[in-house]
């Protein structure tokens, strides 16, 4: 999981870096540096981050040319989901953008977020 995807998932589920630090047992400095692309983290730390984010409602997706995160529900400041799980969906992701010259793909944020109220 790239650092920018960690940050997107964390923000979408409504966690601060401090809260993620406590849940995942990863230092807040490491989370900050990782999210901002200053460091790469060990696989064991990445697995703890992914596990904590999944427990908070994040679902990671990947396919040819994209990676992203889908979140159902969102925590409030009290830690209670603001929207019951399954009744709202938010997405953030990265897609490949070959650029105007057709050169190498560069990641760029996906456009917009989609939401739906229970069907």
mmCIF file of C-alpha atoms in Angstrom:
data_model
loop_
_atom_site.group_PDB
_atom_site.id
_atom_site.type_symbol
_atom_site.label_atom_id
_atom_site.label_comp_id
_atom_site.label_asym_id
_atom_site.label_seq_id
_atom_site.Cartn_x
_atom_site.Cartn_y
_atom_site.Cartn_z
ATOM 1 C CA UNK A 1 0.000 0.000 0.000
ATOM 2 C CA UNK A 2 1.500 3.350 -0.987
ATOM 3 C CA UNK A 3 1.661 6.063 1.668
ATOM 4 C CA UNK A 4 -0.826 8.293 -0.155
ATOM 5 C CA UNK A 5 -3.365 5.458 -0.102
ATOM 6 C CA UNK A 6 -2.805 4.996 3.621
ATOM 7 C CA UNK A 7 -3.535 8.681 4.104
ATOM 8 C CA UNK A 8 -6.661 8.555 1.915
ATOM 9 C CA UNK A 9 -8.012 5.540 3.820
ATOM 10 C CA UNK A 10 -7.211 7.125 7.177
ATOM 11 C CA UNK A 11 -8.993 10.349 6.268
ATOM 12 C CA UNK A 12 -12.011 8.593 4.782
ATOM 13 C CA UNK A 13 -12.592 6.477 7.894
ATOM 14 C CA UNK A 14 -12.123 9.560 10.053
ATOM 15 C CA UNK A 15 -8.933 8.648 11.907
ATOM 16 C CA UNK A 16 -6.193 11.046 12.909
ATOM 17 C CA UNK A 17 -2.553 9.991 12.639
ATOM 18 C CA UNK A 18 -2.550 9.765 16.455
ATOM 19 C CA UNK A 19 -5.534 7.383 16.440
ATOM 20 C CA UNK A 20 -3.992 5.229 13.709
ATOM 21 C CA UNK A 21 -0.731 5.190 15.656
ATOM 22 C CA UNK A 22 -2.553 3.762 18.686
ATOM 23 C CA UNK A 23 -4.593 1.241 16.696
ATOM 24 C CA UNK A 24 -1.744 -0.042 14.522
ATOM 25 C CA UNK A 25 1.125 0.268 17.020
ATOM 26 C CA UNK A 26 3.173 2.249 14.472
ATOM 27 C CA UNK A 27 4.864 5.488 15.521
ATOM 28 C CA UNK A 28 3.079 8.691 14.563
ATOM 29 C CA UNK A 29 6.302 9.984 12.967
ATOM 30 C CA UNK A 30 6.538 6.869 10.798
ATOM 31 C CA UNK A 31 2.913 7.277 9.709
ATOM 32 C CA UNK A 32 3.468 10.947 8.890
ATOM 33 C CA UNK A 33 6.701 10.301 6.982
ATOM 34 C CA UNK A 34 5.157 7.342 5.131
ATOM 35 C CA UNK A 35 2.013 9.235 4.114
ATOM 36 C CA UNK A 36 4.121 12.124 2.827
ATOM 37 C CA UNK A 37 6.427 9.856 0.808
ATOM 38 C CA UNK A 38 9.563 10.487 2.854
ATOM 39 C CA UNK A 39 10.107 6.839 3.844
ATOM 40 C CA UNK A 40 9.195 3.317 2.850
ATOM 41 C CA UNK A 41 8.076 1.133 5.728
ATOM 42 C CA UNK A 42 8.703 -2.513 6.497
ATOM 43 C CA UNK A 43 6.107 -5.057 5.401
ATOM 44 C CA UNK A 44 5.192 -5.861 9.016
ATOM 45 C CA UNK A 45 4.359 -2.207 9.720
ATOM 46 C CA UNK A 46 2.362 -1.881 6.502
ATOM 47 C CA UNK A 47 0.372 -4.989 7.449
ATOM 48 C CA UNK A 48 -0.465 -3.461 10.847
ATOM 49 C CA UNK A 49 -1.605 -0.235 9.177
ATOM 50 C CA UNK A 50 -3.765 -2.125 6.667
ATOM 51 C CA UNK A 51 -5.288 -4.253 9.424
ATOM 52 C CA UNK A 52 -6.156 -1.208 11.566
ATOM 53 C CA UNK A 53 -7.633 0.629 8.574
ATOM 54 C CA UNK A 54 -9.681 -2.421 7.559
ATOM 55 C CA UNK A 55 -10.989 -2.730 11.112
ATOM 56 C CA UNK A 56 -12.062 0.930 10.838
ATOM 57 C CA UNK A 57 -14.036 0.240 7.630
ATOM 58 C CA UNK A 58 -11.560 0.701 4.759
ATOM 59 C CA UNK A 59 -11.499 -1.780 1.873
ATOM 60 C CA UNK A 60 -8.541 -1.636 -0.483
ATOM 61 C CA UNK A 61 -9.004 -2.284 -4.194
ATOM 62 C CA UNK A 62 -6.543 -2.750 -7.038
ATOM 63 C CA UNK A 63 -6.696 -3.557 -10.700
ATOM 64 C CA UNK A 64 -4.847 -2.952 -13.897
ATOM 65 C CA UNK A 65 -3.777 0.682 -13.753
ATOM 66 C CA UNK A 66 -5.390 1.622 -10.443
ATOM 67 C CA UNK A 67 -5.341 1.219 -6.684
ATOM 68 C CA UNK A 68 -7.830 2.722 -4.296
ATOM 69 C CA UNK A 69 -9.808 2.512 -1.122
ATOM 70 C CA UNK A 70 -13.536 2.186 -0.554
ATOM 71 C CA UNK A 71 -15.006 3.082 2.813
ATOM 72 C CA UNK A 72 -18.426 2.211 4.140
ATOM 73 C CA UNK A 73 -19.411 4.233 7.162
ATOM 74 C CA UNK A 74 -17.429 6.978 8.841
ATOM 75 C CA UNK A 75 -16.469 7.467 12.476
ATOM 76 C CA UNK A 76 -17.528 10.484 14.465
ATOM 77 C CA UNK A 77 -15.293 12.095 17.070
ATOM 78 C CA UNK A 78 -16.749 9.672 19.633
ATOM 79 C CA UNK A 79 -15.667 6.707 17.499
ATOM 80 C CA UNK A 80 -19.203 5.710 16.526
ATOM 81 C CA UNK A 81 -19.997 5.317 12.822
ATOM 82 C CA UNK A 82 -21.738 8.470 11.550
ATOM 83 C CA UNK A 83 -23.406 6.447 8.789
ATOM 84 C CA UNK A 84 -24.271 2.813 9.503
ATOM 85 C CA UNK A 85 -22.044 0.446 7.562
ATOM 86 C CA UNK A 86 -23.506 -0.387 4.179
ATOM 87 C CA UNK A 87 -25.657 2.762 3.991
ATOM 88 C CA UNK A 88 -23.054 5.067 2.510
ATOM 89 C CA UNK A 89 -19.928 4.611 0.439
ATOM 90 C CA UNK A 90 -17.023 6.939 -0.129
ATOM 91 C CA UNK A 91 -14.149 6.266 -2.494
ATOM 92 C CA UNK A 92 -10.677 7.620 -2.968
ATOM 93 C CA UNK A 93 -8.149 6.160 -5.279
ATOM 94 C CA UNK A 94 -5.310 6.546 -7.664
ATOM 95 C CA UNK A 95 -5.516 5.919 -11.365
ATOM 96 C CA UNK A 96 -2.836 5.811 -13.998
ATOM 97 C CA UNK A 97 -2.469 8.876 -16.163
ATOM 98 C CA UNK A 98 -0.220 8.340 -19.182
ATOM 99 C CA UNK A 99 -0.024 12.097 -19.733
ATOM 100 C CA UNK A 100 -0.361 13.998 -22.989
ATOM 101 C CA UNK A 101 2.745 12.463 -24.561
ATOM 102 C CA UNK A 102 1.641 8.889 -23.822
ATOM 103 C CA UNK A 103 4.750 8.461 -21.659
ATOM 104 C CA UNK A 104 5.014 6.448 -18.489
ATOM 105 C CA UNK A 105 1.985 6.298 -16.212
ATOM 106 C CA UNK A 106 1.994 8.724 -13.319
ATOM 107 C CA UNK A 107 -0.324 8.269 -10.361
ATOM 108 C CA UNK A 108 -2.907 10.972 -9.864
ATOM 109 C CA UNK A 109 -5.781 11.271 -7.409
ATOM 110 C CA UNK A 110 -9.075 9.897 -8.659
ATOM 111 C CA UNK A 111 -11.613 12.603 -9.358
ATOM 112 C CA UNK A 112 -14.364 13.163 -6.824
ATOM 113 C CA UNK A 113 -16.024 10.904 -4.343
ATOM 114 C CA UNK A 114 -19.168 8.943 -4.837
ATOM 115 C CA UNK A 115 -21.744 8.534 -2.153
ATOM 116 C CA UNK A 116 -25.067 6.818 -1.998
ATOM 117 C CA UNK A 117 -27.730 6.559 0.614
ATOM 118 C CA UNK A 118 -28.963 3.003 1.177
ATOM 119 C CA UNK A 119 -30.817 1.549 -1.781
#
